[in-house]
Coordinates of C-alpha atoms and ligand atoms in Angstrom, one line a residue:
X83 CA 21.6 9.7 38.6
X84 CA 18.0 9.5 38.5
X85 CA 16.0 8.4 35.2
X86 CA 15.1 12.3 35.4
X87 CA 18.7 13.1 35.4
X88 CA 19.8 11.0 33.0
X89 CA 16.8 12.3 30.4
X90 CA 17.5 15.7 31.1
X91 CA 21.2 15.2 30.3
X92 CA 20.8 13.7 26.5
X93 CA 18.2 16.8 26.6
X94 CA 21.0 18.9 26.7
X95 CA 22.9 17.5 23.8
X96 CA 19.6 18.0 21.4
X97 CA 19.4 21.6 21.8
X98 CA 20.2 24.3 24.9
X99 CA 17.5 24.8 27.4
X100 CA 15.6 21.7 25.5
X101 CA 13.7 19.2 28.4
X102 CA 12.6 16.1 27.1
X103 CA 10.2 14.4 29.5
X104 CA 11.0 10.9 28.3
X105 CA 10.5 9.0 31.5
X106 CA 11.3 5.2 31.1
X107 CA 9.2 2.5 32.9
X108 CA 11.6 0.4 34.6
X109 CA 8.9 -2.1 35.0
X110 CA 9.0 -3.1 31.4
X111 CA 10.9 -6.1 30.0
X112 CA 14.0 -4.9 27.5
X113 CA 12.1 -5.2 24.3
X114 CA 8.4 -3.3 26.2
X115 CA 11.4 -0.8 27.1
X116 CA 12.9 -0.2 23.8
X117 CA 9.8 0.3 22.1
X118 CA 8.0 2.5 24.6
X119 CA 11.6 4.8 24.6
X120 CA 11.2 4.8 21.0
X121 CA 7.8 6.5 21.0
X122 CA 8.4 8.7 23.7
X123 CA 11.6 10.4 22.2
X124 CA 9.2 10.5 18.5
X125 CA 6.4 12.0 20.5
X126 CA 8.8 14.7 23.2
X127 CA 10.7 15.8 19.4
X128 CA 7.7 15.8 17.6
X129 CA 6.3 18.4 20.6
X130 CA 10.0 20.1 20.8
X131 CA 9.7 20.8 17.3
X132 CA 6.2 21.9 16.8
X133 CA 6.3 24.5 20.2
X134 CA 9.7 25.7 18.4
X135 CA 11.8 24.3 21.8
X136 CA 13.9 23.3 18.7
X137 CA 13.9 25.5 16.2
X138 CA 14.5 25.0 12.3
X139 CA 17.6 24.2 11.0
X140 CA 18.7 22.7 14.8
X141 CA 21.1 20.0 14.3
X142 CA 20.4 16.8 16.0
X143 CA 23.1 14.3 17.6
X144 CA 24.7 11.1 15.5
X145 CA 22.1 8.5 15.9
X146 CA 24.9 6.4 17.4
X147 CA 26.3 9.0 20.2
X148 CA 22.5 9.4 21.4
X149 CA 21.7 6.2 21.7
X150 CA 25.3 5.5 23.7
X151 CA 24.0 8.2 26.2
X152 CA 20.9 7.0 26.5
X153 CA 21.8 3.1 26.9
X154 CA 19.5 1.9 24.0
X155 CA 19.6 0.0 20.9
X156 CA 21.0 2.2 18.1
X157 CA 18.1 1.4 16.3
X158 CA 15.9 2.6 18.8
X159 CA 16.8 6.1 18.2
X160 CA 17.5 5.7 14.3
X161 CA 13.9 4.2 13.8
X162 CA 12.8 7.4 15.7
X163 CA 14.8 9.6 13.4
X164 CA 13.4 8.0 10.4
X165 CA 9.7 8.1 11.7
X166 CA 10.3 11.9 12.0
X167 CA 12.2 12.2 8.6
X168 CA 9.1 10.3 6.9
X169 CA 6.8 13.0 8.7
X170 CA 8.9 15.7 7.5
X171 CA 9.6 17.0 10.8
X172 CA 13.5 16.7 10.0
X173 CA 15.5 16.1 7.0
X174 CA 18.6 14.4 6.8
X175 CA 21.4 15.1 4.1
X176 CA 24.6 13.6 3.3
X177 CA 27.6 15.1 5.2
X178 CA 25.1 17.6 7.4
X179 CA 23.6 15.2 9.7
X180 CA 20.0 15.5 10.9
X181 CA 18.5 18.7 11.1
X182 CA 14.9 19.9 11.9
X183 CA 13.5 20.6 9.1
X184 CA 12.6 24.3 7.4
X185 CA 8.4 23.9 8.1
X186 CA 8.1 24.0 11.7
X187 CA 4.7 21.9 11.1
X188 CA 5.3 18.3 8.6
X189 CA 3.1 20.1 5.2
X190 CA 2.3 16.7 4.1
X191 CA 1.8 13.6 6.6
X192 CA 2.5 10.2 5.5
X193 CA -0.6 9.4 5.4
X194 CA -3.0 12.9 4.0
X195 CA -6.4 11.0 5.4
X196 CA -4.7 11.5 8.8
X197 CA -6.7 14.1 11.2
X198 CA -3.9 16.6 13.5
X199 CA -6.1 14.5 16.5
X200 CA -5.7 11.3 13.9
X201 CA -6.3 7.8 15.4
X202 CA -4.0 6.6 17.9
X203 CA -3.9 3.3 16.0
X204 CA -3.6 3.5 12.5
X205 CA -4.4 0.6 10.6
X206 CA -5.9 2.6 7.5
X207 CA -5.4 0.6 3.7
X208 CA -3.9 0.9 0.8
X209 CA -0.2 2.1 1.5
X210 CA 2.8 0.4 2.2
X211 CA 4.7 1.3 5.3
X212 CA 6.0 4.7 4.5
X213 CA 9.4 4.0 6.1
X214 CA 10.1 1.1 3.0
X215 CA 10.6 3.2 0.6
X216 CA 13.9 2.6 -1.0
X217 CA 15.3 6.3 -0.6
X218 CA 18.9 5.3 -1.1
X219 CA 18.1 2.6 -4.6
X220 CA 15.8 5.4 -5.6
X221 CA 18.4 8.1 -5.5
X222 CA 21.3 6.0 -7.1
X223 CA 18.6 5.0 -9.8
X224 CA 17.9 9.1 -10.6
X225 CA 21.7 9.9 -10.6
X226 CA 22.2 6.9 -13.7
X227 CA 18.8 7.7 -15.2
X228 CA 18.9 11.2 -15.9
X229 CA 22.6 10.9 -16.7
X230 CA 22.0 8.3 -19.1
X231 CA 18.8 9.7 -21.0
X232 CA 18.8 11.0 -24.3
X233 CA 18.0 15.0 -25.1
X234 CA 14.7 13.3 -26.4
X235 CA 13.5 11.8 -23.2
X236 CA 12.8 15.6 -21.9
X237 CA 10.4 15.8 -25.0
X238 CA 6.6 15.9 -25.1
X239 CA 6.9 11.5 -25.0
X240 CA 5.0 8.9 -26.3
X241 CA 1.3 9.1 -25.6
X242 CA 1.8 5.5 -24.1
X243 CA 4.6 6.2 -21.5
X244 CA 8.4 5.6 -22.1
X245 CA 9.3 3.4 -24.1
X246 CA 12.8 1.5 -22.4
X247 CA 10.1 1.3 -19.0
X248 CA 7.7 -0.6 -21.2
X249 CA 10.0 -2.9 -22.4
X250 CA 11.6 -3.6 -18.9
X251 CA 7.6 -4.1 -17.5
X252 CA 7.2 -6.8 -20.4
X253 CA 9.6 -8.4 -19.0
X254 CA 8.9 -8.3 -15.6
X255 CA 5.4 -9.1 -15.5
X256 CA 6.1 -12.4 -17.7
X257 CA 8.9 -13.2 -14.9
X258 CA 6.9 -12.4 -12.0
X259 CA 3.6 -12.3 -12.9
X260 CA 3.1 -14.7 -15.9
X261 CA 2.0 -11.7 -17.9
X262 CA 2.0 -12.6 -21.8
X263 CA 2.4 -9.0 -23.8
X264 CA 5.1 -6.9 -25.5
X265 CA 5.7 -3.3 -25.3
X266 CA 3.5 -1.9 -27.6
X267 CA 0.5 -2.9 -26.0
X268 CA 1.7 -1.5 -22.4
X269 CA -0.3 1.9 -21.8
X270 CA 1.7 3.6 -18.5
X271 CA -0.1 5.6 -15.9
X272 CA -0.8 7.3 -13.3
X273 CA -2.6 4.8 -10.4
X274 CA -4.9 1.5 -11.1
X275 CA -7.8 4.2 -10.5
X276 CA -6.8 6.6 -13.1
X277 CA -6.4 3.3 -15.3
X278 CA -9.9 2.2 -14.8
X279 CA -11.3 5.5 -15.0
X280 CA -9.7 6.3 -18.4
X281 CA -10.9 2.9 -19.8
X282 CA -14.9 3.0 -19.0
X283 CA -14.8 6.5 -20.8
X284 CA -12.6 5.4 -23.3
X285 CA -12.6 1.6 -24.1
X286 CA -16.0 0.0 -22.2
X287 CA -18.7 0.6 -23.5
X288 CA -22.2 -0.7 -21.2
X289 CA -22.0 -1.7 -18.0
X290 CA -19.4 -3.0 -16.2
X291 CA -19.6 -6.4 -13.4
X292 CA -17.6 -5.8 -10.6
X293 CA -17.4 -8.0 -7.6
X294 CA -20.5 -7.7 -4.7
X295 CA -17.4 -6.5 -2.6
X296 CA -14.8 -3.9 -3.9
X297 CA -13.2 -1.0 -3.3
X298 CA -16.0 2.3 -3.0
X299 CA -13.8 5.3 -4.1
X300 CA -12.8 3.1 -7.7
X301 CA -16.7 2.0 -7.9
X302 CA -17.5 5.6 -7.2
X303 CA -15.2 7.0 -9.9
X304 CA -16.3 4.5 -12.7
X305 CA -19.6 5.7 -12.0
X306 CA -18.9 9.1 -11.9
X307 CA -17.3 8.6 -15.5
X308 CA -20.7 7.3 -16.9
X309 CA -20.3 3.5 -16.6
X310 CA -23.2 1.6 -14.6
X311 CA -21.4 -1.1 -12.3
X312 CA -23.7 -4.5 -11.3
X313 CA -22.5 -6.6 -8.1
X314 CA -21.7 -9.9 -8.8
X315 CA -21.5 -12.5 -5.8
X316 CA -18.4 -13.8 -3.8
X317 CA -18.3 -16.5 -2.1
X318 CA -14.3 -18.9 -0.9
X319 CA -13.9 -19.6 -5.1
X320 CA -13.9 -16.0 -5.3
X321 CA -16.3 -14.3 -7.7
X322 CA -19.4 -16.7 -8.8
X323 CA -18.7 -15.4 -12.4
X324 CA -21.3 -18.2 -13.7
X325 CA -23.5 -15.9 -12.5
X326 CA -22.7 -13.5 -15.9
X327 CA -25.2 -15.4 -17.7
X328 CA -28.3 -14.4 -16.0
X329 CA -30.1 -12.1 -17.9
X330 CA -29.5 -9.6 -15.4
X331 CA -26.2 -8.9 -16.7
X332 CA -26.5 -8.3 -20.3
X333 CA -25.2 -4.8 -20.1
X334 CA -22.1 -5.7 -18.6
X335 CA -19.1 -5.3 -21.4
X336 CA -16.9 -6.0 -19.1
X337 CA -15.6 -7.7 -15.7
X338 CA -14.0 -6.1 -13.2
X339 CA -12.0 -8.8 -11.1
X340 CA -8.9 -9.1 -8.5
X341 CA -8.8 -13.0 -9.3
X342 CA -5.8 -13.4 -7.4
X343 CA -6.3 -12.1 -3.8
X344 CA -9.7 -11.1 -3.9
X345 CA -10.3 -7.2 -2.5
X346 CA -11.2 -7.2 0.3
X347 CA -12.1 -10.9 1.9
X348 CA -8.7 -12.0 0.5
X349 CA -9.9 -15.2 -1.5
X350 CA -8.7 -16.5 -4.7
X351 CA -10.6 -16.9 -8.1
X352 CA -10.5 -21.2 -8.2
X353 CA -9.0 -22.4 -11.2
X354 CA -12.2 -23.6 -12.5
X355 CA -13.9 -19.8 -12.4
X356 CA -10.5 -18.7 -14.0
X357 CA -11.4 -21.1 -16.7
X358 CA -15.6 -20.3 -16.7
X359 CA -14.9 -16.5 -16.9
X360 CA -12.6 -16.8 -19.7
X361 CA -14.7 -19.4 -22.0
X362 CA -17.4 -16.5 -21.0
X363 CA -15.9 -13.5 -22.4
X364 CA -14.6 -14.7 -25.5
X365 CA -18.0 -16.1 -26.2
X366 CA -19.5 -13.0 -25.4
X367 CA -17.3 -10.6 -26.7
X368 CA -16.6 -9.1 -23.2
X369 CA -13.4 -7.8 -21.4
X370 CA -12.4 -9.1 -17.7
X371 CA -10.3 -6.3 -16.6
X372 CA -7.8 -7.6 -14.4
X373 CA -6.9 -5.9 -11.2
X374 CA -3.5 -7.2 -9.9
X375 CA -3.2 -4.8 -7.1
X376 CA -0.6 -6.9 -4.6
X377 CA 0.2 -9.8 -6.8
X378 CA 4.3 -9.4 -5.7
X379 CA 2.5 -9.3 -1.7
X380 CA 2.1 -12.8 -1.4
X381 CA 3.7 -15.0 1.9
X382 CA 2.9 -18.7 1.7
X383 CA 1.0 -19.5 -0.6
X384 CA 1.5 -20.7 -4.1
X385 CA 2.3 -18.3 -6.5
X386 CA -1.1 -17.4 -8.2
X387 CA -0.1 -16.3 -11.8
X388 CA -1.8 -13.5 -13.6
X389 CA -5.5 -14.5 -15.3
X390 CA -4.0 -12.4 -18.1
X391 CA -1.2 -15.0 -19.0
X392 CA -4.1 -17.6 -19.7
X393 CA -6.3 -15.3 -21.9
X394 CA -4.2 -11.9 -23.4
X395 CA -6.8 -11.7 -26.0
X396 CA -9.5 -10.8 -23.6
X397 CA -7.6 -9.5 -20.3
X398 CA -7.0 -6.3 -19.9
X399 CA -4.7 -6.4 -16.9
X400 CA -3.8 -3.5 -14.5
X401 CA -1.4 -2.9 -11.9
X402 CA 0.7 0.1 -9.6
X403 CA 3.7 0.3 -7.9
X404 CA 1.2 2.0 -5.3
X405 CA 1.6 -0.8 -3.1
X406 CA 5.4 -2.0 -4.2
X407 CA 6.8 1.2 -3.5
X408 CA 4.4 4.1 -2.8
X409 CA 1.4 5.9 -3.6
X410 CA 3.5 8.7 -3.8
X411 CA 5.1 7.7 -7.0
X412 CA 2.6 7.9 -9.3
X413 CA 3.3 5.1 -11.9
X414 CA 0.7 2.3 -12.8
X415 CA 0.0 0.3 -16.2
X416 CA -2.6 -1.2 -18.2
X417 CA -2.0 -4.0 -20.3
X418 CA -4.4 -4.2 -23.3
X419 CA -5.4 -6.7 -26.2
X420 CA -4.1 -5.0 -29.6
X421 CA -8.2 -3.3 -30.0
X422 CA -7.9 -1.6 -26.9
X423 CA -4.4 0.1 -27.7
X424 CA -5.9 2.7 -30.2
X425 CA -8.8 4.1 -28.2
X426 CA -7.1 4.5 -25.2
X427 CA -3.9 6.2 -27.0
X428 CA -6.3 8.4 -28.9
X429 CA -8.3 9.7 -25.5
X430 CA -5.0 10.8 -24.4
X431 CA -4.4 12.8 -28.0
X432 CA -1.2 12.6 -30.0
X433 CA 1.6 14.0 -27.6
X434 CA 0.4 13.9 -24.0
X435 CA 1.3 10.5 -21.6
X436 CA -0.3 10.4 -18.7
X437 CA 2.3 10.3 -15.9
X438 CA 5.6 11.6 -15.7
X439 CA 8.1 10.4 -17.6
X440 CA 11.3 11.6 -15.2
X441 CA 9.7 8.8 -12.9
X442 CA 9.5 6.7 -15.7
X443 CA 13.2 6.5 -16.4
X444 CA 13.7 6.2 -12.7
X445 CA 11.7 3.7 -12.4
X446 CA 13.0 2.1 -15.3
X447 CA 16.6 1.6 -13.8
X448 CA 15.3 0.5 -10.6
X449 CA 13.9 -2.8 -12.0
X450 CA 16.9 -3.2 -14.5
X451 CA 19.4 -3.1 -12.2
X452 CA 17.6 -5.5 -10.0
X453 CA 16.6 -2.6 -6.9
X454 CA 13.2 -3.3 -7.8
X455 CA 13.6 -6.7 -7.1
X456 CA 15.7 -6.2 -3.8
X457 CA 12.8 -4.1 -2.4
X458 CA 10.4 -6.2 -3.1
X459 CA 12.1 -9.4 -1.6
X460 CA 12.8 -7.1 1.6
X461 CA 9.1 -5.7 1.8
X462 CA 7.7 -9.3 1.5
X463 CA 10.1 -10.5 4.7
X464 CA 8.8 -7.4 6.5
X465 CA 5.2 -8.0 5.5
X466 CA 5.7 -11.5 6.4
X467 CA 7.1 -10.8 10.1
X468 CA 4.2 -8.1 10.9
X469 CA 1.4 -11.3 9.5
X470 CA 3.3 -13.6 11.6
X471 CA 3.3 -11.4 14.8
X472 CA -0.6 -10.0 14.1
X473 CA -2.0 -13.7 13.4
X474 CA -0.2 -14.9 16.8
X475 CA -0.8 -12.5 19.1
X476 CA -4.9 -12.7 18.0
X477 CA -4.6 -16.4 18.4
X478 CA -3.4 -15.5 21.9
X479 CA -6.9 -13.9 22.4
X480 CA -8.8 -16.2 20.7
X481 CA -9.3 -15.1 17.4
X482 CA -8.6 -17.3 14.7
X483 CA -7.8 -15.4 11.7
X484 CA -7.7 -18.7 9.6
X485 CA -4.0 -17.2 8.1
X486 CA -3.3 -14.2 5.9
X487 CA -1.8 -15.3 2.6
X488 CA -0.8 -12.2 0.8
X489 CA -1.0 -8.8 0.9
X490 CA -1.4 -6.0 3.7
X491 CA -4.6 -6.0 5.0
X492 CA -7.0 -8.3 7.0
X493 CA -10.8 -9.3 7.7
X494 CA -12.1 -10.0 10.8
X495 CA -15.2 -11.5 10.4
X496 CA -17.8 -11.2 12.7
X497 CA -22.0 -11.8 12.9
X498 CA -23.0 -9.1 10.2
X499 CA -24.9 -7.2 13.5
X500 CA -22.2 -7.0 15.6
X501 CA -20.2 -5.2 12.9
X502 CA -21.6 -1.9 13.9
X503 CA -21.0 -2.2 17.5
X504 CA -17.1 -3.5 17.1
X505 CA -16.5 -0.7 14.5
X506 CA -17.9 2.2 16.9
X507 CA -16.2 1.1 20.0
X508 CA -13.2 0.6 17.6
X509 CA -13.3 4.2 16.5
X510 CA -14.6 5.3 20.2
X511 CA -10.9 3.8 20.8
X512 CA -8.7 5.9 18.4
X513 CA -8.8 2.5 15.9
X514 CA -8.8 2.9 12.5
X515 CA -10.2 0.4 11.1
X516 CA -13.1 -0.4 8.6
X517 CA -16.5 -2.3 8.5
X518 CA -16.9 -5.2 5.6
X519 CA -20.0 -3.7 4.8
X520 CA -18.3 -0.2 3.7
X521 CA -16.8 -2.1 0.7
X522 CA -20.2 -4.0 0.0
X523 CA -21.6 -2.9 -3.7
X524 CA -25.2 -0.9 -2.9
X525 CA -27.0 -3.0 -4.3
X526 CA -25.7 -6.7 -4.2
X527 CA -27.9 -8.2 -1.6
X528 CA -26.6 -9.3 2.2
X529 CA -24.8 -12.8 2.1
X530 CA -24.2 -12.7 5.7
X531 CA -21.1 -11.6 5.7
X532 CA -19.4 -9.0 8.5
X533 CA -16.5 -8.1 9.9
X534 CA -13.5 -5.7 10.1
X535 CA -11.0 -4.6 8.2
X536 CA -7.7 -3.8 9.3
X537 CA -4.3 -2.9 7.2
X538 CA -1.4 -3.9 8.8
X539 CA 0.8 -2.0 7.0
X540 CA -0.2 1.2 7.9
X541 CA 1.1 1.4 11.7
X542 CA 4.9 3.0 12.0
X543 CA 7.7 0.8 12.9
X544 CA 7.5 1.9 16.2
X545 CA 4.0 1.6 17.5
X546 CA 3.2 -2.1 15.6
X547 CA 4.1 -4.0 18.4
X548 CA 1.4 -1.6 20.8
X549 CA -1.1 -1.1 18.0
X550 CA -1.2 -5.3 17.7
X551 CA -1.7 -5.3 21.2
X552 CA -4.1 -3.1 21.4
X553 CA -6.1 -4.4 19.1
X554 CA -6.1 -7.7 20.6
X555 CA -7.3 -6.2 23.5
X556 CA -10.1 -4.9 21.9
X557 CA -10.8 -7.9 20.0
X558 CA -10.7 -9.9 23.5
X559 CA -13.6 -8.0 25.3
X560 CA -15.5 -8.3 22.4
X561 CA -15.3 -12.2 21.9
Ligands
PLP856 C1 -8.4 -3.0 -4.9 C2 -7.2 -2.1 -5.2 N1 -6.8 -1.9 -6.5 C3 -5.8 -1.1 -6.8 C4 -5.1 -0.5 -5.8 C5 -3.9 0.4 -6.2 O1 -4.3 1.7 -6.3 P1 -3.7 2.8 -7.1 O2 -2.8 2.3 -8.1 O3 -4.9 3.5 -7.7 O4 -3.0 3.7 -6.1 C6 -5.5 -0.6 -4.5 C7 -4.7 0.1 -3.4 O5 -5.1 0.2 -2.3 C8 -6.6 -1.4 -4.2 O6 -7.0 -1.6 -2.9

């Protein structure tokens, strides 16, 4: 049988009158093989679906009997399921199989920012890979949780979020984090965004510091709410938070800092700035709002505890499950000294919270039964792998990354006027990837910095290995 043949023969078990032009490359080791098979079956169903060659409702093969006719890995075909599953292309239900699913077009990609021609290597921030997400924990959580809740929890709720969720984040964040609060001064919302936002209108007043680089769409939005934002310089200590005491600064109420893996270059506050910015505020009377935004993302290095749990009386610390879990889910929280509590309950008036409480009690369940732990563990051993394969395979080519600590994303640095050139023959490629400079405040002056960013988190499952290469590739003819 040809490789035609054989194609056109598990073809026939997906659907009648259904040709999938999958064609192998023999050439290519195992691994090259598996991978490559992978991506064609996503991209020829993807296609099938779309040009209605398989039409709603069609049901798909086991997992397990395709991938016995085609000769490959079980997970092969699975992790091409689940790609299209994420995509919303099928759906998959207990006891019915896989299906195609009821829109013959995905109504909401994994990731919305996504052009229909998007990039063909996607290594956008900000999200954890889509495929994580702990579907079956989530599920089992929901079934207990909703059980389990009283008449009252379907109420208006606390202005301040759930209550029982509160409690279990007190906890948490002292385990984990080396957060020091209780309940009642936990404020739960939607996003670390929506966080900030609702504090400069409701709880800063003045201007606000914020480090020389950060991220725009937050800036923008703190702006847009009425609070002036002034750069403060980075350097490998992290912010130069001495430099609050110039005169030019006297505005500023408040701090805005990621102390612990700085956004975006990915450097620490020192232990002495942790100390200077502290001694600062409480002698000034100013905030430092505390950005935590992947403190559970770190791989090798030595736990960096929260600033808050040195300082509660002047740390107003935030955080999401953005990044743990998903975007998608909606639930963040701000941690606030007792002056802060009463503003920011009142700007929210006497019966609305701010995010949805149903998520709330999921949510809550998921960390006391220990899922929220499991997830985490098995995210960071995932994360770990892709920083381990990304930071070798640009070795190979030469480029020292100088390690990747924590979190999901990378710089790059190069000459600050070669960024321009690298970023448009990036995105000439079908890259997506970002300049340093995009996350550089307007105003703070150049410091020599450039460079690219890149998220490794973003690409699927099944295009990491080729997106890595790529981008080596690129990197390689530009060094
Ligand atoms: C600097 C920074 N802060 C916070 C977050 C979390 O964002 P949110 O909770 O608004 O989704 C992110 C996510 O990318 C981030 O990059």
């Amino acid at each position: 049988m040809t490789p035609t043949d054989h194609w056109a023969a598990v073809a026939q078990r997906l659907g009648t009158d259904l040709f999938l032009d999958l064609q192998p490359d023999p050439t290519l080791s195992a691994h090259g093989r598996g991978a490559q098979l992978r991506r064609s079956l996503t991209t020829e169903l993807r296609a099938a679906i779309s040009d209605g060659r398989l039409p709603a409702g069609t049901q798909l093969p086991p997992y397990r009997s395709l991938a016995a006719d085609l000769g490959v890995a079980r997970g092969t075909v699975s992790a091409a399921y689940a790609e299209l599953i994420a995509e919303g292309w099928l759906t998959a239900r207990q006891g019915s199989g896989t299906v195609v699913a009821h829109t013959s077009t995905p109504s909401v990609l994994p990731n919305t920012r996504r052009k229909p021609d998007g990039p063909t290597h996607d290594f956008s921030l900000g999200a954890p890979t889509p495929s994580l997400f702990p579907r079956s924990d989530w599920i089992a959580a929901t079934r207990v949780a909703i059980t389990d809740a009283p008449h009252s929890a379907f109420g208006p709720g606390d202005p301040q979020g759930n209550y029982e969720l509160r409690e279990e984040l007190s906890r948490y964040l002292a385990r984990v984090r080396g957060v020091r609060t209780s309940p009642d001064n936990i404020v739960l919302t939607t996003s670390v965004h929506s966080a900030l936002v609702s504090l400069c209108s409701n709880a800063v007043d003045g201007a606000l510091a914020v480090e020389a680089f950060n991220m725009p769409f937050h800036r923008a939005s703190i702006e847009a709410a009425g609070t002036p934002t002034l750069p403060i310089p980075i350097d490998r200590d992290g912010a130069d938070v001495d430099t609050l005491s110039d005169g030019a600064y006297s505005d500023a109420r408040a701090v805005l800092l990621t102390p612990s893996h700085q956004f975006p270059t990915g450097v620490a506050l020192s232990p002495g700035r942790r100390a200077a910015v502290v001694a600062h505020a409480r002698s000034r009377g100013m905030y430092i709002v505390e950005d935590d935004y992947d403190g559970e993302l770190r791989y090798d290095r030595e736990p960096i505890g929260a600033l808050q749990g040195l300082a509660p009386d002047c740390v107003i610390y935030t955080g999401s499950v953005s990044k743990s879990l998903s975007p998608a889910v909606r639930t963040a929280w701000l941690v606030v000294p007792d002056a802060v509590v009463e503003p920011l309950v009142a700007a929210k008036g006497p019966r609305e919270p701010d995010a949805s409480i149903v998520d709330q009690l999921v949510l809550t369940q998921l960390i006391r039964t220990g899922a929220y732990d499991r997830h985490i563990r098995r995210s960071r051993q995932f994360y770990r792998k892709r920083r381990d394969h990304l930071v070798a395979r640009l070795r190979d080519v030469g480029v020292d990354t100088g390690g990747v600590s924590a979190g999901l994303h990378i710089v790059l640095p190069c000459r600050p006027d070669a960024e321009d050139e690298l970023l448009a023959t990036a995105w000439r490629a079908g890259f997506l990837v970002f300049g340093l400079s995009q996350f550089r405040h307007p105003t703070a002056p150049p410091d020599g910095r450039g460079g690219i960013v890149v998220g490794f988190g973003s690409p699927p499952d099944s295009s990491f290995n080729a997106d890595i290469d790529a981008l080596a590739g690129l990197l390689a003819a530009f060094t």
